[in-house]
Coordinates of C-alpha atoms in Angstrom, one line a residue:
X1 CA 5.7 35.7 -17.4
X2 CA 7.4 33.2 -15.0
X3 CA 7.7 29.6 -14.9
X4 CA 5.4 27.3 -13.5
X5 CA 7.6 25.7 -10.9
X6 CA 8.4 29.6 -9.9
X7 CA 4.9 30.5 -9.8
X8 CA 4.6 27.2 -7.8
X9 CA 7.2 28.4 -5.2
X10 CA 6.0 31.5 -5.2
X11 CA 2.0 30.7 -4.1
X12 CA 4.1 27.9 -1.2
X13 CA 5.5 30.6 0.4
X14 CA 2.4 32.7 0.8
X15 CA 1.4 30.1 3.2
X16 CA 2.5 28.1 6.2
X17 CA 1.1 25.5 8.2
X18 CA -1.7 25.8 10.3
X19 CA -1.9 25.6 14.1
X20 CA -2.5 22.1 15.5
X21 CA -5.8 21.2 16.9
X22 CA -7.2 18.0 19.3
X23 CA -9.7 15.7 16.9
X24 CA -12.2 13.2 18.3
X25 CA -10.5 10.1 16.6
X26 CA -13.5 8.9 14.7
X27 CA -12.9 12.6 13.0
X28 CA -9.2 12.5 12.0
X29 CA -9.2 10.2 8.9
X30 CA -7.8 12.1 5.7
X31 CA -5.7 14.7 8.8
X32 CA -2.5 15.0 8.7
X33 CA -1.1 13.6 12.4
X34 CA 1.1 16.7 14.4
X35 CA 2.4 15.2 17.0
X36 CA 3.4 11.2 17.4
X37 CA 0.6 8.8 19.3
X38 CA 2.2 7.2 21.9
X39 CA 0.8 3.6 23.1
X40 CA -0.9 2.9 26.5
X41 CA -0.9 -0.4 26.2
X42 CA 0.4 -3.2 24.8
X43 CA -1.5 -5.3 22.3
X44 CA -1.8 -8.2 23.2
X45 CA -2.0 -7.4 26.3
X46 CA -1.4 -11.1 27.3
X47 CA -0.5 -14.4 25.7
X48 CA -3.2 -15.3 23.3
X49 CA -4.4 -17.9 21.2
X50 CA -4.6 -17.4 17.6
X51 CA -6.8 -20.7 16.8
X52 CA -9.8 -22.3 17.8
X53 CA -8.5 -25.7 20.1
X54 CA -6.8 -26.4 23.2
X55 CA -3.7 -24.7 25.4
X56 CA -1.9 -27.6 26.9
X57 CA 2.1 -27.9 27.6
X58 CA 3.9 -28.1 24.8
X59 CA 6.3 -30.5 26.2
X60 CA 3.5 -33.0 26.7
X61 CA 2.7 -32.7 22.5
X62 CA 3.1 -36.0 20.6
X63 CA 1.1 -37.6 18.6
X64 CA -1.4 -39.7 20.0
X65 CA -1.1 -37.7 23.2
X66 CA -4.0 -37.7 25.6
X67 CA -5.3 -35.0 27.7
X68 CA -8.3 -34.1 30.3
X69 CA -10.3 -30.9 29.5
X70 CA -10.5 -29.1 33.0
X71 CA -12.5 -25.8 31.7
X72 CA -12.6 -23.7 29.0
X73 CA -10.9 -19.9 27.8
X74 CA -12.6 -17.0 25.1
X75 CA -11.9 -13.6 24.3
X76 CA -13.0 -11.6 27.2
X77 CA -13.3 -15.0 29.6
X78 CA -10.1 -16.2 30.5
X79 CA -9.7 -19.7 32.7
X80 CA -8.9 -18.8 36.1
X81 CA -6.8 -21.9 37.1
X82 CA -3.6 -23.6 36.1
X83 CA -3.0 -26.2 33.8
X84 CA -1.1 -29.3 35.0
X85 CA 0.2 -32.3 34.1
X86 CA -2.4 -34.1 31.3
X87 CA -4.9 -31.3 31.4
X88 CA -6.0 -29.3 28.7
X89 CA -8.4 -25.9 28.7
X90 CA -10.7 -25.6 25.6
X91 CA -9.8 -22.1 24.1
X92 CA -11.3 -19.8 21.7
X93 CA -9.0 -17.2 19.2
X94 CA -8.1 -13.6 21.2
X95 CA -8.3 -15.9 24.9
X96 CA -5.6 -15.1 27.0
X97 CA -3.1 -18.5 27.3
X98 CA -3.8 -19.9 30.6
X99 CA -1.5 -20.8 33.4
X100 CA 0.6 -23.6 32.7
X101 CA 0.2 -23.8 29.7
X102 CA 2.0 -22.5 26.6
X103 CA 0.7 -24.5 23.4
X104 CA -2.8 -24.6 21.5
X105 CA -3.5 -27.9 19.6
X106 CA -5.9 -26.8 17.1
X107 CA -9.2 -28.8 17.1
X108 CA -8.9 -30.2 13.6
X109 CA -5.5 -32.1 15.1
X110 CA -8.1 -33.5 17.8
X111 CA -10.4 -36.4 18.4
X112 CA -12.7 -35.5 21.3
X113 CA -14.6 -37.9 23.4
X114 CA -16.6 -36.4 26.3
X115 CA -13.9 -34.8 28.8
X116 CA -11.1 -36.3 27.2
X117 CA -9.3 -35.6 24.3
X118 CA -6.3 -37.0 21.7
X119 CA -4.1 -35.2 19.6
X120 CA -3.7 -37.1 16.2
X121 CA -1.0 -38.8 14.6
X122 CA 0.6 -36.0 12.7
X123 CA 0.4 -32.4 14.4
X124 CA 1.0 -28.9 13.0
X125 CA 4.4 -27.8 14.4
X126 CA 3.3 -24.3 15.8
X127 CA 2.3 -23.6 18.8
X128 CA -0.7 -20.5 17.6
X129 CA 0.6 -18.4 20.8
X130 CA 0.4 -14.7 20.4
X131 CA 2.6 -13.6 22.8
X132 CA 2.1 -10.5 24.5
X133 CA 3.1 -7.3 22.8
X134 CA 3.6 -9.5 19.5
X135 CA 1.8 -6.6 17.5
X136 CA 2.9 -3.5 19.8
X137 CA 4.0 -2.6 23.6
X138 CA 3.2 0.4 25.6
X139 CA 5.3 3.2 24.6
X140 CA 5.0 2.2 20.9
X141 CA 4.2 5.2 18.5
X142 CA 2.7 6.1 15.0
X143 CA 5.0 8.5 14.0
X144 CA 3.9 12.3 12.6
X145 CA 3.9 13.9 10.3
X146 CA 1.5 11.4 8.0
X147 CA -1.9 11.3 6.6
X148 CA -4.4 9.4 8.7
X149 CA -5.2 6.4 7.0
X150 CA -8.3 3.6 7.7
X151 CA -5.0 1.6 9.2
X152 CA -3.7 4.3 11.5
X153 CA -7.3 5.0 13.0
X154 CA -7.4 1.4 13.9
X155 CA -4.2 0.6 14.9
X156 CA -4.5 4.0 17.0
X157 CA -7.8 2.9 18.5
X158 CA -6.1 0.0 19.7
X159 CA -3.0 1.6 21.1
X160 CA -6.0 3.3 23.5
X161 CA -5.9 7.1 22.0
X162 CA -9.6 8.4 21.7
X163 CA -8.3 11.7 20.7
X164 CA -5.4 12.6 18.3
X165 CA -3.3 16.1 17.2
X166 CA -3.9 16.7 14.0
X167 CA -3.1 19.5 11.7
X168 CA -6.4 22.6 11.6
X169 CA -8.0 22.1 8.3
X170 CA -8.2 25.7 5.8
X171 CA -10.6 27.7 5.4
X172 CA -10.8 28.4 1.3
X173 CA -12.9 31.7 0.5
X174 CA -14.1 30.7 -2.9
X175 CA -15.6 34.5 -5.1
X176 CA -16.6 33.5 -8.6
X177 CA -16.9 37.0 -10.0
X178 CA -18.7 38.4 -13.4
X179 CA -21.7 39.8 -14.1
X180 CA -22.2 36.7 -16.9
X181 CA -22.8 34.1 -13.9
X182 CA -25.5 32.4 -12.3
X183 CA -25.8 29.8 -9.6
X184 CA -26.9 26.2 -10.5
X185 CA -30.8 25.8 -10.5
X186 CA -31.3 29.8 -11.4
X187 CA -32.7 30.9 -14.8
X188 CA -29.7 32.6 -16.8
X189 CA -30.4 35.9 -18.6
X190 CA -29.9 35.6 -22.4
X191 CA -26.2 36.9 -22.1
X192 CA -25.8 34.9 -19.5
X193 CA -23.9 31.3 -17.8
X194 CA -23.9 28.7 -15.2
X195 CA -20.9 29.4 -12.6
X196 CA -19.1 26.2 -12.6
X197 CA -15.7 26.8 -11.8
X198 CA -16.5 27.6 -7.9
X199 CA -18.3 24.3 -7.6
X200 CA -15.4 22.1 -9.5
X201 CA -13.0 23.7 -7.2
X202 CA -14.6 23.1 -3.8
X203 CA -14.9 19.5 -5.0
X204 CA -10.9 19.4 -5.5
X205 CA -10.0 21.3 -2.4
X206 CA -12.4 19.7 0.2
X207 CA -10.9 16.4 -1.0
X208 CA -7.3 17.2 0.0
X209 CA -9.0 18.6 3.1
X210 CA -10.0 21.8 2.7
X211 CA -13.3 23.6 4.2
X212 CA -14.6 25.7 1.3
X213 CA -16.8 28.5 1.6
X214 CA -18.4 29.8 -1.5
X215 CA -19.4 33.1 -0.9
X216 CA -21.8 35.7 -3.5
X217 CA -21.1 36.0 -6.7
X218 CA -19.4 39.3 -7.0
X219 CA -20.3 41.2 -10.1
X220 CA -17.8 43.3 -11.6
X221 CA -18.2 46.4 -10.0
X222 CA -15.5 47.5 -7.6
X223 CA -18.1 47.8 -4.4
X224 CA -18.8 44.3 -5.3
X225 CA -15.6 43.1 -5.4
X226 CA -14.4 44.9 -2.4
X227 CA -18.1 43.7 -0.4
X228 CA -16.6 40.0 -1.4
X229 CA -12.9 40.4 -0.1
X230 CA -14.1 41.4 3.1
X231 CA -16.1 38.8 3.9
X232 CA -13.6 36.6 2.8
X233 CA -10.8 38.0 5.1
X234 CA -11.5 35.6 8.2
X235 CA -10.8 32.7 5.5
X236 CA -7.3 30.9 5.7
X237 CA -6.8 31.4 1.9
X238 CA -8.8 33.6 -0.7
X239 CA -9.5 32.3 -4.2
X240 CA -10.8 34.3 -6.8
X241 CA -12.4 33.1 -10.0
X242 CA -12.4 35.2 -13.2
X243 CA -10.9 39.3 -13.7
X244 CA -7.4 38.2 -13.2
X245 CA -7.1 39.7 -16.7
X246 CA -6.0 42.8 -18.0
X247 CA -9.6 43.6 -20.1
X248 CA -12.2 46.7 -18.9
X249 CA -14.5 43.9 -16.8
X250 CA -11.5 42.4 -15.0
X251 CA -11.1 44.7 -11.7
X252 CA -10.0 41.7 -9.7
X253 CA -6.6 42.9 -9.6
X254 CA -7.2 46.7 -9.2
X255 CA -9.5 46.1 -6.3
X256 CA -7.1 43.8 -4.4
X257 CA -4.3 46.5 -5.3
X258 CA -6.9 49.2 -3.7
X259 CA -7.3 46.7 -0.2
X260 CA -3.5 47.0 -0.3
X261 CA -2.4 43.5 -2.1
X262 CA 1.4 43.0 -2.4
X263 CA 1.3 40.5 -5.6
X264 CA 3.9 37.8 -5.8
X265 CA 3.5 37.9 -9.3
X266 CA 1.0 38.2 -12.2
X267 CA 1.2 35.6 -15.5
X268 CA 2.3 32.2 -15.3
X269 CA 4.3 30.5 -18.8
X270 CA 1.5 27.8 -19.1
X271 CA -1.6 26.8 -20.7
X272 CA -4.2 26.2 -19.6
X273 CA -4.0 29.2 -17.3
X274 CA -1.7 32.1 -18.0
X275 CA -3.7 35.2 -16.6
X276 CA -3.0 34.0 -12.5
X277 CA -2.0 36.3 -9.8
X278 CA -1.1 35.6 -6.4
X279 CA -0.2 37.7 -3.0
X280 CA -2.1 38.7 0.2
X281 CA -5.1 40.9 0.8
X282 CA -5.8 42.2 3.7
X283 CA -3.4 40.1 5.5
X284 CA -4.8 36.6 3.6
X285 CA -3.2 34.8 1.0
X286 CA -4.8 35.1 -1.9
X287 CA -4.8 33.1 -6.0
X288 CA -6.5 35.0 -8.7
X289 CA -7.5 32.1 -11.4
X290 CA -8.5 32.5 -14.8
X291 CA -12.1 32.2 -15.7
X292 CA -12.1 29.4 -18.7
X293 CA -13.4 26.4 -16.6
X294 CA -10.2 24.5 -17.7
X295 CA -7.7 26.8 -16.9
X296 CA -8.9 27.7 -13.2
X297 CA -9.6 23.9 -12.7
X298 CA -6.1 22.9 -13.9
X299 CA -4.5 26.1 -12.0
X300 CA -6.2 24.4 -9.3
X301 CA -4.4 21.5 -9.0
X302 CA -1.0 22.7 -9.9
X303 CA -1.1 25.5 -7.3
X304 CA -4.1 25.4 -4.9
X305 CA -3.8 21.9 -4.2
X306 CA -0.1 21.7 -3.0
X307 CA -1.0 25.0 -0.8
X308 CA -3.5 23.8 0.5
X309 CA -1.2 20.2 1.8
X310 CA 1.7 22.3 3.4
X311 CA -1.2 24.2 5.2
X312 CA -2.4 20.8 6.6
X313 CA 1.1 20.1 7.3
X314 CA 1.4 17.1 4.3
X315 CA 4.4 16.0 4.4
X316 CA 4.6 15.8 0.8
X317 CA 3.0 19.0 -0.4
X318 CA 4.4 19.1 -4.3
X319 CA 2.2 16.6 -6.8
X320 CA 4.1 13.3 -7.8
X321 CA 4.5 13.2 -11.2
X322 CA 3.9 9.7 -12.9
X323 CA 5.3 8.6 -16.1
X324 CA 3.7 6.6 -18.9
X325 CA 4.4 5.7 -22.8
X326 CA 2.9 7.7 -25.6
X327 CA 0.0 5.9 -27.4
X328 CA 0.7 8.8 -30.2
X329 CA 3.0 11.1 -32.0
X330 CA 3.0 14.6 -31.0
X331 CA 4.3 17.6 -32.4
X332 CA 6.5 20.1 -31.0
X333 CA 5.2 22.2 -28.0
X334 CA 5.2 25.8 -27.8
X335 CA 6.4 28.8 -25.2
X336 CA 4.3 27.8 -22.7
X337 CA 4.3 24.6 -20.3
X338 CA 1.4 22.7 -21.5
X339 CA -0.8 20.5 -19.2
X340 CA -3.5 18.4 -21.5
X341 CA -6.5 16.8 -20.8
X342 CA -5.2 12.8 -21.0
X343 CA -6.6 9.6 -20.7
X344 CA -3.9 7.0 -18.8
X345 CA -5.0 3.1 -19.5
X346 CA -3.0 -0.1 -19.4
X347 CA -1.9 0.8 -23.1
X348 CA -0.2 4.5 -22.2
X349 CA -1.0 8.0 -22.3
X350 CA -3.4 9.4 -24.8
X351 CA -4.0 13.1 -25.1
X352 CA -7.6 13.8 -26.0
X353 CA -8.1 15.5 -29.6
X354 CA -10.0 19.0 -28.1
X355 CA -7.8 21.0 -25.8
X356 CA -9.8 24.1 -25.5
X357 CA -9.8 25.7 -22.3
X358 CA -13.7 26.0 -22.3
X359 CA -14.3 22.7 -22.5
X360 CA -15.7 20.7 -19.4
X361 CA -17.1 17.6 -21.5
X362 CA -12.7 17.2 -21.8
X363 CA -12.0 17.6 -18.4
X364 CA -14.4 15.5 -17.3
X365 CA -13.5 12.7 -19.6
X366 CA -9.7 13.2 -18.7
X367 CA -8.0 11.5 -15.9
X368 CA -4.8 12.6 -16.5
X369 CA -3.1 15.8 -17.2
X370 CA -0.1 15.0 -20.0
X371 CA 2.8 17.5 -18.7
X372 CA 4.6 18.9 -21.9
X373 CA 7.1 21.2 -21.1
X374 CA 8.0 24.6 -22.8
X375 CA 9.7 24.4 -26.3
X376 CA 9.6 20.5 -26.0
X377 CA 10.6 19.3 -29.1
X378 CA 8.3 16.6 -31.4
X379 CA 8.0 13.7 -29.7
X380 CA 6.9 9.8 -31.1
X381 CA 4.5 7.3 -30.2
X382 CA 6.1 4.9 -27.3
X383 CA 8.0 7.7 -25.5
X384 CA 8.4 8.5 -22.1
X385 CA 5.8 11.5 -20.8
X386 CA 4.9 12.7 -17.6
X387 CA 1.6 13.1 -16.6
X388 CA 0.3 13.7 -13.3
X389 CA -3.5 12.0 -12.2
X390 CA -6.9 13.6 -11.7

């Protein structure tokens, strides 16, 4: 067996990032951006108010001041003329400054009487210009590489770019094999389950970014199997979902070996999730998982989730672990690295009681795996764990 973080370098360097590809930009939230936007413009593109009131001179601002509205300025109208001596232009917020003018007196420091108006007694000392550029000037950029945020999309929007390089998103071949499954909404044989796995996965992995294709079960046959690799060879990464073992019904591995798979390595020193092999088939990467729903779900995130970041280019492909205190003593860990269901709330880090692999009601209670790493020694309620979220 190796260790987790070999395993984890291990799957990383099966693959590499993926070619770079030209997104509408209403598509490229959640993308990771290749290649910097550059700005076409500045924004603002003028001098513009940023209140509601009057642009006047500011040298002519004192309190009781009196000036002659000669026209007025909104976003998308701006006043065509200048602004002289005692005049004043009624202005709107985003309306470029006009000429001549270099001050907005905001209408609550006004008294207005027909075409004339005074400023008050006391008045704000600001002058509610945006200048031009204040925000960003042409040439500007957003740099790469970083994930596409609501922010970026707008501020990229404004800097004029209607299309944007973005990292290609994978293509995940997901094959739940055994004869023991059926698909969701079918009527299960008396020896038979509900494939789950395959669905929980293409949850996890379209929400890093993924495009999941689940193909046929393949039962556990070895024309089956083989059937299910080839259609999965045009896929960017293959997953496979039960077999990885070593029993008479798991041919996972000796089918891949038959397609000509050169395995990175076989059995990882962790729980949940031990029996996971990884290489390429037919010139694909490819990630055997377990078939307990925990252990391929968890395997998951520890390994498919980071490959599938450095694919999209991420510039942070390896999961940030987080720390939190220990509502509970715990006794000493064993071997393996142990990641356990966990529920992190204001008060800490609680481990839930049932840790069996088969379990989905724990997983889907969980929201944190508790990392324990192997032969950690017994540890006391208020200590220091790591944990990473899910």
């Amino acid at each position: 067996m190796i260790s987790v973080e070999e395993a984890l370098a291990k799957t990383l360097n099966l693959v590499s990032e993926l070619e770079v590809e030209s997104v509408p930009l209403q598509e490229a939230a959640g993308r990771v951006l290749a290649r910097d936007i550059v700005a076409t413009r500045s924004q603002p593109p003028f001098a513009s108010s940023a209140m509601d009131g009057y642009a006047v001179k500011g040298v002519e601002v004192e309190p009781y001041a009196m000036f002659s509205v000669i026209g007025e300025a909104a976003a998308g109208h701006g006043f065509s003329g200048t602004v002289g001596a005692g005049e004043a232009v009624r202005i709107f917020t985003g309306a470029p400054i006009p000429k001549g003018a270099d001050y907005v007196i905001i209408q609550e420091d006004v008294a207005v009487r027909g075409k004339l108006i005074t400023l008050d007694s006391e008045i704000e000392n600001q002058d509610y210009v945006r200048p031009l550029g204040d925000d960003f000037a042409t040439g500007d950029r957003i740099l790469a590489p970083r994930v596409l945020r609501a922010g970026d999309i707008a501020l990229a929007a404004s800097m004029n770019a209607p299309t944007l390089q973005v990292y290609r998103r994978p293509i995940v071949a997901l094959i739940a094999t055994g004869d023991e499954l059926v698909i969701p909404g079918e009527v299960p044989g008396p020896d038979q389950i509900i494939a789950s796995n395959s669905f929980g996965l293409k949850a996890m992995l379209e929400e890093v970014g993924a495009q999941v294709r689940l193909l046929p079960i393949a039962r556990d046959t070895k024309p089956s199997l083989t059937q299910a690799f080839t259609l999965a060879k045009s896929a960017d990464l293959v997953v496979t979902i039960g077999g990885a073992s070593v029993g008479d019904h798991d041919l996972v591995a000796d089918v891949a070996a038959e397609l000509g798979m050169e395995r990175a390595f076989y059995k990882i020193a962790m729980r949940p999730g031990k029996p996971l092999m990884a290489g390429c088939v037919l010139d694909v990467p490819m990630v055997g998982l377990p078939g307990n729903p925990v252990s391929s779900m968890v395997c998951g995130q520890i390994f498919l989730v980071p490959m599938i970041r450095k694919m999209m280019g991420h510039p942070d492909v390896l999961p940030r672990e987080l720390t939190a205190k220990l509502t509970q003593d715990m006794p000493a860990n064993g071997p393996r690295a142990h990641y356990m269901r966990a529920i992190f709330s204001a008060d800490g880090i609680t481990p839930l009681a049932r840790q069996d692999s088969g379990l989905l009601t724990v997983l889907s209670a969980a929201n944190a795996l508790l990392i324990r790493a192997p032969h950690a020694g017994k540890i006391d309620a208020g200590a220091i764990v790591s944990y990473l979220p899910v």
